[in-house]
């Protein structure tokens, strides 16, 4: 359909609706104001009832249609608690939702204006106010207690044995750094950054940098059952490490370090089986607006068994070794890494 | 201004020679002073309203454009190229312009439509009329408030046409993205214009707000004690208080941003490497901006909500022919909301790396604000209980307002609880939540107000049939658009994405996205029905033949059908009772106007 026909059609529909509206207003006057008012009132009362039931049906349909498109079982241990808490909150809010909406539509229908009806003068009742202040307050208190308990756990210190990985955002991809054999991430300074051989600005005078492994393909390799602590930073603007399958999220802010920790529960292979989707991947989505490539700032998480991980790790060369001997070249224009959909 | 003298509350209008049927001043008044640089609060209200409608159409049209992209990422729409030119080459939005559209859509709807367009319209129209004053405390400042808004609008509008495009960092414009030209093309001239426009907007809103507050506090007519004010006035009072106390903080945030952008300071910038070089800035905090922004940003959502709450209270009561239930509880809950609104801003920042302990405090305070909100809902429900409900168009919108407020308010309990927000933050769950509660619900409050007070503004009615069609299409459409978005958000689908097709985790929603886009386009056209209805009815609508078409007890309905500047001919009426006396007056009416003295032995409320 060309643009012009659609515009003409729209105008036509508009015109028709408008004419109908005008005509019906005139008809109302002909029929007699009072009578047509009463008729309209009854019609609207019924339409609201219809709306209510269609709405319930719609909610049901929507749910049926979307449920199998939702996230699989949580892939992190925090997430298990998360899902439980989510269910509790859904139940609490769901009850309130159905109760109040039902009352709203029911009262509307039940107390529609009729000739005989007069309204009941009922300006206040302090006891009622007290009741419906207290009940929500108690419900809120329950939700707060559950919430803070989980919040405390999620934001607690990572366990001693947690592995540490640094995740750094930049427009528009993720860089990961592993501490290497010494288990320490070396110092880095944004003034040392160049996109040729020092994307993180590592300080080569710091010996603990020499064995650090840097991945620029957006992959985060983790071990099933082993807690991981992410040290999160950004090179340029604010990004956000979003891990929907793990129910976690943390901003990457230039100038400060943020952290989060969790324990993966399933390897990629297990997740493929669970979801029945052979293409399943854990994805890292950037969840903070960071510019034109925000929507394409994609990373992936690969959860291994310990053996697989060790095998993978043994194949990795340290960043220093990869660039060793290469003279520090002049910083060139930004090179976006592979997973960025290049624009323009 | 020569013919109208306004000297205070109880001085009679010198221009007492109005003919009721004329609807305009007898004395010649120049078109420019009467309609353009007018100091009449009613005209200023209409100016705000019409400017707001203009912006609403633009903002909604933008949502149609970016919904086309979201719903049909693989298709092209040559018609878009006609509208947007370069930015939609071949009929496909560029990502840069997608983000610019989203940013402008948010800015326009939040600030220009639902702040200026809503408070500006109804505070101006209703405050003097409902408290019994001839005009605002300072009509001149009031006029300035509109013209600052106008200027701000012009600048924002110009920014749509600059070569590098308008601001594109989201309506929240977080630095460093918004501070660095290298970070995004929208952070160039577009951002400067955005900041300038917003600074003027703050000025406008302060001039307006101070005026509203002083008018309410000082200019009430005889007998109009605070506790005899309609809830609309209470709501508008607290709206103004929120604005006056929080907009300056936003302005300070913007000023620092302007400094960082142009004068080399480092308030928000630290350790940044961009476009191939390291910037000299060290020691700033990007998070500081977020604190300053949300210190307004959160009260802002209540600035948007409260007028709707006030008007819905009024409309529900009037069209159920029943007093608002729990008048005092309604006022106390407004106070509660106003105070708490200042203490919850950091719930937008749970995942910024903020101290978890601080986070806990904000969880507590945020969920606390649900209590006064719940009280309001229960009071509205009890207001219609055992009423005698007339389903006029404003009543339909007021009922829709309550329904949407419930739906949107409940999801706030998820987002306010940090442990749940950690997954939902910046997903479509948030988009669904804030659109339902502060987008559509506030709009419903506004529509209820427009349909209800249209006869007062223009002496005519809007077309009812069109009104009903508008209502049902919008009500159904709002749920169809935003309800499914909750699911997308729970599945982790991030907001502010231009395209989801490359994402294994989110591309299963492509059909749903298309469905939402179609619904959004239909809703957009339904709004045009309203716009047509509005403008045609100003000139051709059914005439309002009585002073008080809705049988309401409040003061605005004691003025002439088309009141002149000064509102009442002769003396301003004296008030004897509260504004919700919907009871038998002994003469067959089911309400008693505020101007009627108490009968012997009648108990004051
Ligand atoms: C026709 C009705 C509307 C539709 C279909 C619509 C659609 C959308 C969508 C899909 C987004 C997210 C875009 C993205 O993240 O990529 C969005 C953002 C937004 N909308 Fe709406 N919207 C509508 C009306 C409103 C209203 C009435 C308001 C007023 C409060 C509003 C305020 C916002 C805000 C503040 C944002 C966030 C902008 C940002 O991310 O910076 N919208 N809208
Ligand atoms: Cu991003
Ligand atoms: Cu908030």
Short mmCIF file of N, CA, C and O in Angstrom, two decimals, chain A residues 10 14 18 21 24-25 41 44 47 51 63 65 69-70 82 85 89 97 100-101 107-108 111 113 117 119-124 129 132 140 143 147 151 155 171 190-191 193 235 238 245 249-251 277 283-289 292 294-295 298, chain B residues 96 168 183 273 279 282 290 321-322 325-326 329 351-352 356 367 378-379 381-382 385-391 403 406-407 417-420 422-423 425-426 463-466 468 472 475 487 494 496-498 503-505 508 525 528 536 582 605:
data_model
loop_
_atom_site.label_atom_id
_atom_site.label_comp_id
_atom_site.label_asym_id
_atom_site.label_seq_id
_atom_site.Cartn_x
_atom_site.Cartn_y
_atom_site.Cartn_z
N UNK A 10 -7.00 6.76 5.73
CA UNK A 10 -7.11 7.22 7.11
C UNK A 10 -8.04 8.42 7.21
O UNK A 10 -8.90 8.48 8.10
N UNK A 14 -11.55 8.68 9.27
CA UNK A 14 -11.74 9.80 10.18
C UNK A 14 -13.03 10.52 9.92
O UNK A 14 -13.81 10.80 10.81
N UNK A 18 -16.30 10.82 12.22
CA UNK A 18 -16.74 12.14 12.63
C UNK A 18 -18.20 12.38 12.29
O UNK A 18 -18.98 12.89 13.11
N UNK A 21 -20.42 10.48 14.58
CA UNK A 21 -20.48 11.11 15.90
C UNK A 21 -21.44 12.30 15.88
O UNK A 21 -22.23 12.49 16.78
N UNK A 24 -25.03 11.08 15.60
CA UNK A 24 -25.58 10.46 16.81
C UNK A 24 -25.90 11.52 17.86
O UNK A 24 -26.84 11.38 18.63
N UNK A 25 -25.16 12.59 17.84
CA UNK A 25 -25.45 13.68 18.76
C UNK A 25 -26.81 14.30 18.42
O UNK A 25 -27.63 14.58 19.29
N UNK A 41 -26.24 5.92 29.29
CA UNK A 41 -25.70 5.49 30.56
C UNK A 41 -25.71 3.97 30.70
O UNK A 41 -24.73 3.35 31.11
N UNK A 44 -23.08 2.43 28.40
CA UNK A 44 -21.71 2.56 28.89
C UNK A 44 -21.45 1.60 30.05
O UNK A 44 -20.38 1.02 30.15
N UNK A 47 -20.83 -1.63 28.50
CA UNK A 47 -19.55 -1.66 27.79
C UNK A 47 -18.39 -1.82 28.77
O UNK A 47 -17.42 -2.53 28.49
N UNK A 51 -15.76 -4.68 28.84
CA UNK A 51 -14.32 -4.37 28.85
C UNK A 51 -13.62 -5.20 29.92
O UNK A 51 -12.55 -5.76 29.69
N UNK A 63 -0.97 -14.33 28.61
CA UNK A 63 -0.15 -15.20 29.44
C UNK A 63 0.15 -16.51 28.72
O UNK A 63 1.30 -16.95 28.64
N UNK A 65 0.14 -17.11 25.59
CA UNK A 65 0.96 -16.91 24.42
C UNK A 65 2.42 -16.65 24.78
O UNK A 65 3.34 -17.08 24.09
N UNK A 69 7.86 -18.12 26.16
CA UNK A 69 8.92 -17.29 25.62
C UNK A 69 9.75 -16.65 26.73
O UNK A 69 10.62 -15.83 26.48
N UNK A 70 9.43 -16.99 27.96
CA UNK A 70 10.11 -16.33 29.07
C UNK A 70 11.45 -16.98 29.35
O UNK A 70 11.82 -17.97 28.74
N UNK A 82 15.81 -15.10 43.76
CA UNK A 82 15.14 -14.02 43.03
C UNK A 82 13.78 -14.49 42.52
O UNK A 82 12.76 -13.83 42.72
N UNK A 85 11.20 -14.82 45.21
CA UNK A 85 10.71 -13.52 45.68
C UNK A 85 9.78 -12.89 44.64
O UNK A 85 8.77 -12.27 44.97
N UNK A 89 5.90 -11.68 45.17
CA UNK A 89 5.43 -10.33 44.84
C UNK A 89 4.30 -10.39 43.81
O UNK A 89 3.34 -9.63 43.90
N UNK A 97 -4.51 -6.56 42.60
CA UNK A 97 -4.94 -6.14 41.26
C UNK A 97 -6.36 -6.63 40.97
O UNK A 97 -7.24 -5.86 40.63
N UNK A 100 -9.07 -5.02 43.41
CA UNK A 100 -9.44 -3.61 43.21
C UNK A 100 -10.07 -3.39 41.84
O UNK A 100 -11.05 -2.65 41.73
N UNK A 101 -9.54 -4.06 40.82
CA UNK A 101 -10.15 -3.86 39.49
C UNK A 101 -11.58 -4.40 39.49
O UNK A 101 -12.48 -3.79 38.91
N UNK A 107 -18.61 -1.92 41.02
CA UNK A 107 -19.31 -0.73 41.55
C UNK A 107 -19.85 0.12 40.41
O UNK A 107 -20.96 0.64 40.47
N UNK A 108 -19.02 0.28 39.37
CA UNK A 108 -19.46 1.11 38.26
C UNK A 108 -20.77 0.58 37.70
O UNK A 108 -21.70 1.33 37.43
N UNK A 111 -23.82 0.52 40.49
CA UNK A 111 -24.36 1.81 40.94
C UNK A 111 -24.53 2.79 39.80
O UNK A 111 -24.44 3.99 39.99
N UNK A 113 -26.38 5.12 37.29
CA UNK A 113 -27.51 5.99 37.58
C UNK A 113 -28.80 5.41 36.99
O UNK A 113 -28.83 4.96 35.86
N UNK A 117 -32.60 5.63 41.70
CA UNK A 117 -31.48 5.64 42.62
C UNK A 117 -31.14 7.04 43.13
O UNK A 117 -31.17 8.01 42.41
N UNK A 119 -27.92 8.72 45.61
CA UNK A 119 -26.64 8.27 46.14
C UNK A 119 -26.69 8.31 47.66
O UNK A 119 -27.50 8.99 48.27
N UNK A 120 -25.79 7.56 48.22
CA UNK A 120 -25.73 7.43 49.68
C UNK A 120 -24.70 8.42 50.17
O UNK A 120 -23.53 8.38 49.77
N UNK A 121 -25.12 9.35 51.01
CA UNK A 121 -24.18 10.39 51.49
C UNK A 121 -23.24 9.77 52.52
O UNK A 121 -23.65 9.45 53.63
N UNK A 122 -22.02 9.58 52.14
CA UNK A 122 -21.11 8.80 52.99
C UNK A 122 -19.73 9.43 52.94
O UNK A 122 -18.85 8.97 52.21
N UNK A 123 -19.53 10.52 53.69
CA UNK A 123 -18.30 11.29 53.49
C UNK A 123 -17.04 10.69 54.10
O UNK A 123 -15.98 10.90 53.58
N UNK A 124 -17.16 9.99 55.21
CA UNK A 124 -15.91 9.44 55.74
C UNK A 124 -16.19 8.38 56.78
O UNK A 124 -17.29 8.24 57.29
N UNK A 129 -10.53 3.89 57.05
CA UNK A 129 -9.24 4.47 56.64
C UNK A 129 -8.10 3.80 57.39
O UNK A 129 -7.05 3.49 56.82
N UNK A 132 -7.49 0.30 55.97
CA UNK A 132 -6.77 0.20 54.70
C UNK A 132 -5.50 1.05 54.64
O UNK A 132 -4.89 1.20 53.61
N UNK A 140 3.50 -4.18 52.83
CA UNK A 140 4.76 -3.58 52.41
C UNK A 140 5.90 -4.05 53.30
O UNK A 140 6.99 -4.34 52.83
N UNK A 143 7.05 -7.37 52.21
CA UNK A 143 7.83 -7.32 50.98
C UNK A 143 9.22 -6.72 51.23
O UNK A 143 10.22 -7.17 50.67
N UNK A 147 12.68 -8.55 50.60
CA UNK A 147 13.56 -7.87 49.65
C UNK A 147 14.92 -7.60 50.24
O UNK A 147 15.95 -7.89 49.64
N UNK A 151 18.49 -8.76 49.07
CA UNK A 151 19.40 -7.68 48.65
C UNK A 151 20.72 -7.80 49.41
O UNK A 151 21.80 -7.68 48.85
N UNK A 155 24.30 -8.48 47.54
CA UNK A 155 25.33 -7.44 47.54
C UNK A 155 26.39 -7.72 48.59
O UNK A 155 27.24 -6.88 48.84
N UNK A 171 32.46 1.83 24.15
CA UNK A 171 31.57 1.92 23.00
C UNK A 171 32.14 1.06 21.88
O UNK A 171 33.23 1.39 21.39
N UNK A 190 43.93 4.78 32.73
CA UNK A 190 43.31 5.10 31.44
C UNK A 190 44.25 5.87 30.52
O UNK A 190 44.08 5.88 29.32
N UNK A 191 45.28 6.50 31.10
CA UNK A 191 46.19 7.27 30.25
C UNK A 191 47.12 6.38 29.43
O UNK A 191 47.75 6.84 28.49
N UNK A 193 46.03 3.79 27.82
CA UNK A 193 45.24 3.04 26.83
C UNK A 193 45.65 3.39 25.41
O UNK A 193 45.86 4.56 25.08
N UNK A 235 35.50 2.39 30.02
CA UNK A 235 36.53 3.26 29.46
C UNK A 235 35.99 4.62 29.08
O UNK A 235 36.73 5.59 29.02
N UNK A 238 28.81 5.50 30.57
CA UNK A 238 28.25 4.47 31.45
C UNK A 238 27.65 3.36 30.61
O UNK A 238 26.91 3.60 29.66
N UNK A 245 19.91 -14.09 32.33
CA UNK A 245 19.75 -15.48 32.75
C UNK A 245 20.19 -15.70 34.19
O UNK A 245 19.79 -16.65 34.83
N UNK A 249 22.64 -7.54 37.39
CA UNK A 249 22.87 -6.36 36.57
C UNK A 249 23.72 -5.39 37.36
O UNK A 249 23.53 -5.23 38.56
N UNK A 250 24.69 -4.75 36.72
CA UNK A 250 25.47 -3.74 37.43
C UNK A 250 26.04 -2.74 36.42
O UNK A 250 26.52 -3.13 35.36
N UNK A 251 25.96 -1.47 36.79
CA UNK A 251 26.47 -0.43 35.91
C UNK A 251 27.99 -0.48 35.81
O UNK A 251 28.68 -0.84 36.76
N UNK A 277 16.81 -25.77 23.19
CA UNK A 277 17.22 -24.87 22.11
C UNK A 277 18.70 -25.05 21.83
O UNK A 277 19.55 -24.64 22.60
N UNK A 283 23.53 -14.42 27.16
CA UNK A 283 23.98 -13.16 26.56
C UNK A 283 24.19 -12.09 27.63
O UNK A 283 23.52 -12.07 28.64
N UNK A 284 25.17 -11.25 27.35
CA UNK A 284 25.37 -10.06 28.19
C UNK A 284 24.80 -8.89 27.41
O UNK A 284 25.26 -8.59 26.31
N UNK A 285 23.76 -8.26 27.96
CA UNK A 285 23.21 -7.12 27.25
C UNK A 285 23.67 -5.85 27.95
O UNK A 285 23.73 -5.82 29.17
N UNK A 286 23.99 -4.84 27.16
CA UNK A 286 24.28 -3.57 27.80
C UNK A 286 22.94 -2.95 28.18
O UNK A 286 22.05 -2.81 27.36
N UNK A 287 22.79 -2.62 29.44
CA UNK A 287 21.50 -2.11 29.91
C UNK A 287 21.55 -0.65 30.32
O UNK A 287 20.72 -0.19 31.10
N UNK A 288 22.52 0.06 29.84
CA UNK A 288 22.51 1.50 30.10
C UNK A 288 22.84 2.19 28.79
O UNK A 288 23.87 1.92 28.18
N UNK A 289 21.93 3.08 28.38
CA UNK A 289 22.08 3.82 27.13
C UNK A 289 23.50 4.37 26.99
O UNK A 289 23.96 5.13 27.84
N UNK A 292 25.00 5.24 19.97
CA UNK A 292 24.29 4.68 18.82
C UNK A 292 24.39 3.16 18.71
O UNK A 292 23.55 2.53 18.10
N UNK A 294 24.45 1.08 21.29
CA UNK A 294 23.99 0.48 22.54
C UNK A 294 23.29 -0.86 22.32
O UNK A 294 23.55 -1.85 23.01
N UNK A 295 22.41 -0.89 21.32
CA UNK A 295 21.60 -2.08 21.10
C UNK A 295 22.42 -3.26 20.58
O UNK A 295 21.89 -4.37 20.50
N UNK A 298 26.86 -6.48 22.62
CA UNK A 298 26.49 -7.81 23.07
C UNK A 298 27.73 -8.58 23.51
O UNK A 298 28.77 -8.54 22.87
N UNK B 96 21.12 6.46 15.12
CA UNK B 96 21.30 7.76 15.77
C UNK B 96 19.98 8.48 15.92
O UNK B 96 19.67 9.04 16.96
N UNK B 168 20.29 12.95 22.10
CA UNK B 168 19.92 11.56 21.87
C UNK B 168 20.39 10.62 22.98
O UNK B 168 20.51 9.44 22.76
N UNK B 183 31.11 11.26 22.12
CA UNK B 183 30.41 10.04 22.51
C UNK B 183 29.18 9.76 21.65
O UNK B 183 28.76 8.62 21.51
N UNK B 273 38.56 7.57 28.27
CA UNK B 273 39.32 7.42 27.03
C UNK B 273 38.30 7.30 25.92
O UNK B 273 37.52 6.36 25.86
N UNK B 279 41.05 11.76 28.01
CA UNK B 279 40.68 13.13 28.36
C UNK B 279 41.39 13.54 29.65
O UNK B 279 41.72 12.68 30.48
N UNK B 282 39.71 14.41 35.63
CA UNK B 282 39.87 13.41 36.68
C UNK B 282 39.10 13.86 37.91
O UNK B 282 39.02 15.06 38.19
N UNK B 290 23.31 11.85 38.38
CA UNK B 290 22.09 11.06 38.55
C UNK B 290 21.37 11.43 39.84
O UNK B 290 20.14 11.47 39.88
N UNK B 321 -22.38 11.65 41.97
CA UNK B 321 -23.32 12.40 42.81
C UNK B 321 -23.11 12.06 44.27
O UNK B 321 -24.08 11.84 45.02
N UNK B 322 -21.89 12.01 44.70
CA UNK B 322 -21.59 11.52 46.04
C UNK B 322 -20.32 12.22 46.50
O UNK B 322 -19.42 12.45 45.69
N UNK B 325 -14.95 10.25 49.20
CA UNK B 325 -14.86 9.55 50.48
C UNK B 325 -13.53 9.87 51.13
O UNK B 325 -12.48 9.81 50.51
N UNK B 326 -13.59 10.24 52.41
CA UNK B 326 -12.35 10.47 53.15
C UNK B 326 -11.60 11.70 52.70
O UNK B 326 -10.42 11.61 52.35
N UNK B 329 -8.51 12.14 54.69
CA UNK B 329 -7.54 11.09 54.37
C UNK B 329 -6.89 11.37 53.01
O UNK B 329 -5.70 11.11 52.81
N UNK B 351 21.41 0.05 40.79
CA UNK B 351 22.52 -0.71 40.21
C UNK B 351 23.65 0.17 39.70
O UNK B 351 24.41 -0.20 38.83
N UNK B 352 23.77 1.35 40.29
CA UNK B 352 24.87 2.22 39.87
C UNK B 352 26.13 1.96 40.67
O UNK B 352 27.11 2.66 40.54
N UNK B 356 25.05 -0.57 49.14
CA UNK B 356 23.85 -1.40 49.33
C UNK B 356 23.05 -0.98 50.56
O UNK B 356 21.83 -1.08 50.57
N UNK B 367 8.77 1.75 49.26
CA UNK B 367 7.57 0.94 49.47
C UNK B 367 6.60 1.64 50.42
O UNK B 367 5.40 1.44 50.36
N UNK B 378 -8.39 3.14 47.56
CA UNK B 378 -9.55 2.65 48.31
C UNK B 378 -10.60 3.76 48.48
O UNK B 378 -11.80 3.50 48.43
N UNK B 379 -10.12 4.98 48.68
CA UNK B 379 -11.08 6.07 48.83
C UNK B 379 -11.84 6.34 47.54
O UNK B 379 -13.03 6.63 47.57
N UNK B 381 -12.52 4.09 45.29
CA UNK B 381 -13.48 2.99 45.14
C UNK B 381 -14.70 3.22 46.02
O UNK B 381 -15.84 3.01 45.59
N UNK B 382 -14.46 3.67 47.25
CA UNK B 382 -15.59 3.89 48.14
C UNK B 382 -16.41 5.09 47.69
O UNK B 382 -17.60 5.18 47.97
N UNK B 385 -18.85 3.72 45.31
CA UNK B 385 -19.73 2.73 45.94
C UNK B 385 -21.02 3.39 46.40
O UNK B 385 -21.00 4.43 47.06
N UNK B 386 -22.15 2.80 46.02
CA UNK B 386 -23.46 3.35 46.35
C UNK B 386 -23.65 4.77 45.82
O UNK B 386 -24.33 5.58 46.45
N UNK B 387 -23.00 5.04 44.73
CA UNK B 387 -23.23 6.34 44.10
C UNK B 387 -24.41 6.24 43.15
O UNK B 387 -25.15 5.26 43.15
N UNK B 388 -24.51 7.26 42.34
CA UNK B 388 -25.58 7.30 41.34
C UNK B 388 -24.87 7.72 40.06
O UNK B 388 -24.91 8.87 39.65
N UNK B 389 -24.20 6.74 39.46
CA UNK B 389 -23.12 7.09 38.53
C UNK B 389 -23.64 7.47 37.15
O UNK B 389 -24.36 6.72 36.50
N UNK B 390 -23.23 8.64 36.72
CA UNK B 390 -23.51 9.09 35.35
C UNK B 390 -22.26 8.86 34.52
O UNK B 390 -21.23 9.48 34.78
N UNK B 391 -22.37 8.00 33.51
CA UNK B 391 -21.18 7.71 32.71
C UNK B 391 -20.97 8.77 31.63
O UNK B 391 -21.09 8.49 30.45
N UNK B 403 -8.28 2.67 37.18
CA UNK B 403 -7.85 1.34 36.73
C UNK B 403 -6.37 1.34 36.37
O UNK B 403 -5.60 0.47 36.78
N UNK B 406 -3.97 1.79 39.35
CA UNK B 406 -3.77 0.54 40.07
C UNK B 406 -2.75 -0.33 39.33
O UNK B 406 -1.76 -0.79 39.90
N UNK B 407 -3.02 -0.54 38.04
CA UNK B 407 -2.14 -1.44 37.28
C UNK B 407 -0.70 -0.97 37.28
O UNK B 407 0.23 -1.76 37.42
N UNK B 417 11.71 -2.46 44.95
CA UNK B 417 12.38 -3.43 45.80
C UNK B 417 13.70 -3.79 45.12
O UNK B 417 13.72 -4.52 44.14
N UNK B 418 14.79 -3.28 45.66
CA UNK B 418 16.06 -3.36 44.93
C UNK B 418 16.40 -4.78 44.49
O UNK B 418 16.94 -4.99 43.41
N UNK B 419 16.06 -5.77 45.33
CA UNK B 419 16.44 -7.14 44.99
C UNK B 419 15.72 -7.61 43.73
O UNK B 419 16.21 -8.48 43.01
N UNK B 420 14.54 -7.03 43.44
CA UNK B 420 13.87 -7.37 42.18
C UNK B 420 14.31 -6.44 41.06
O UNK B 420 14.40 -6.84 39.90
N UNK B 422 17.11 -5.38 40.47
CA UNK B 422 18.43 -5.72 39.94
C UNK B 422 18.32 -6.49 38.63
O UNK B 422 19.21 -6.46 37.79
N UNK B 423 17.21 -7.15 38.41
CA UNK B 423 17.00 -7.81 37.11
C UNK B 423 16.12 -6.96 36.18
O UNK B 423 16.32 -6.94 34.97
N UNK B 425 15.62 -3.58 36.14
CA UNK B 425 16.09 -2.23 35.82
C UNK B 425 16.42 -2.08 34.33
O UNK B 425 17.10 -2.93 33.76
N UNK B 426 15.94 -0.98 33.75
CA UNK B 426 16.22 -0.67 32.35
C UNK B 426 15.80 -1.77 31.37
O UNK B 426 16.40 -1.95 30.33
N UNK B 463 -17.97 16.80 21.59
CA UNK B 463 -18.88 15.77 21.09
C UNK B 463 -18.74 14.49 21.91
O UNK B 463 -17.67 13.94 22.07
N UNK B 464 -19.88 14.04 22.45
CA UNK B 464 -19.86 12.89 23.33
C UNK B 464 -19.49 11.60 22.64
O UNK B 464 -18.70 10.81 23.16
N UNK B 465 -20.09 11.35 21.49
CA UNK B 465 -19.84 10.08 20.82
C UNK B 465 -18.35 9.93 20.52
O UNK B 465 -17.75 8.90 20.78
N UNK B 466 -17.77 11.01 19.98
CA UNK B 466 -16.33 10.95 19.73
C UNK B 466 -15.58 10.73 21.03
O UNK B 466 -14.58 10.00 21.07
N UNK B 468 -16.57 9.06 23.66
CA UNK B 468 -16.64 7.65 24.06
C UNK B 468 -15.72 6.79 23.20
O UNK B 468 -15.03 5.89 23.69
N UNK B 472 -12.70 4.45 24.68
CA UNK B 472 -12.52 3.00 24.61
C UNK B 472 -11.30 2.61 23.78
O UNK B 472 -10.57 1.69 24.15
N UNK B 475 -8.27 3.36 26.09
CA UNK B 475 -8.22 2.49 27.27
C UNK B 475 -7.77 1.09 26.86
O UNK B 475 -6.80 0.53 27.40
N UNK B 487 5.96 -8.60 30.19
CA UNK B 487 6.54 -9.92 29.94
C UNK B 487 7.91 -9.78 29.30
O UNK B 487 8.85 -10.48 29.66
N UNK B 494 16.06 -5.45 27.17
CA UNK B 494 16.45 -4.10 27.57
C UNK B 494 15.67 -3.02 26.84
O UNK B 494 15.22 -3.22 25.72
N UNK B 496 15.49 0.99 25.26
CA UNK B 496 16.38 1.82 24.46
C UNK B 496 17.24 0.99 23.52
O UNK B 496 18.43 1.26 23.36
N UNK B 497 16.64 -0.04 22.93
CA UNK B 497 17.33 -0.81 21.89
C UNK B 497 16.66 -0.51 20.56
O UNK B 497 15.45 -0.42 20.47
N UNK B 498 17.51 -0.41 19.55
CA UNK B 498 17.04 -0.05 18.22
C UNK B 498 16.56 -1.28 17.47
O UNK B 498 15.69 -1.21 16.62
N UNK B 503 19.67 -10.70 18.82
CA UNK B 503 19.77 -11.25 20.18
C UNK B 503 19.00 -12.54 20.31
O UNK B 503 17.77 -12.57 20.17
N UNK B 504 19.71 -13.60 20.60
CA UNK B 504 19.08 -14.90 20.79
C UNK B 504 18.05 -14.85 21.92
O UNK B 504 17.00 -15.49 21.86
N UNK B 505 18.34 -14.07 22.95
CA UNK B 505 17.46 -14.08 24.13
C UNK B 505 16.19 -13.25 23.95
O UNK B 505 15.27 -13.38 24.73
N UNK B 508 12.61 -13.70 20.21
CA UNK B 508 11.35 -14.44 20.17
C UNK B 508 10.15 -13.52 20.29
O UNK B 508 9.02 -13.93 20.10
N UNK B 525 -3.99 7.31 16.21
CA UNK B 525 -5.09 7.91 15.44
C UNK B 525 -6.29 8.23 16.33
O UNK B 525 -6.98 9.23 16.12
N UNK B 528 -5.85 11.55 17.56
CA UNK B 528 -6.18 12.60 16.59
C UNK B 528 -7.68 12.88 16.60
O UNK B 528 -8.11 14.01 16.41
N UNK B 536 -12.69 21.41 16.83
CA UNK B 536 -13.98 21.69 16.20
C UNK B 536 -14.99 22.14 17.25
O UNK B 536 -15.76 23.07 17.03
N UNK B 582 -22.98 16.64 48.20
CA UNK B 582 -23.93 16.01 47.30
C UNK B 582 -25.05 15.40 48.12
O UNK B 582 -25.03 14.22 48.44
N UNK B 605 -19.61 19.90 57.39
CA UNK B 605 -18.81 18.69 57.27
C UNK B 605 -17.52 18.84 58.05
O UNK B 605 -16.84 19.83 57.93
#
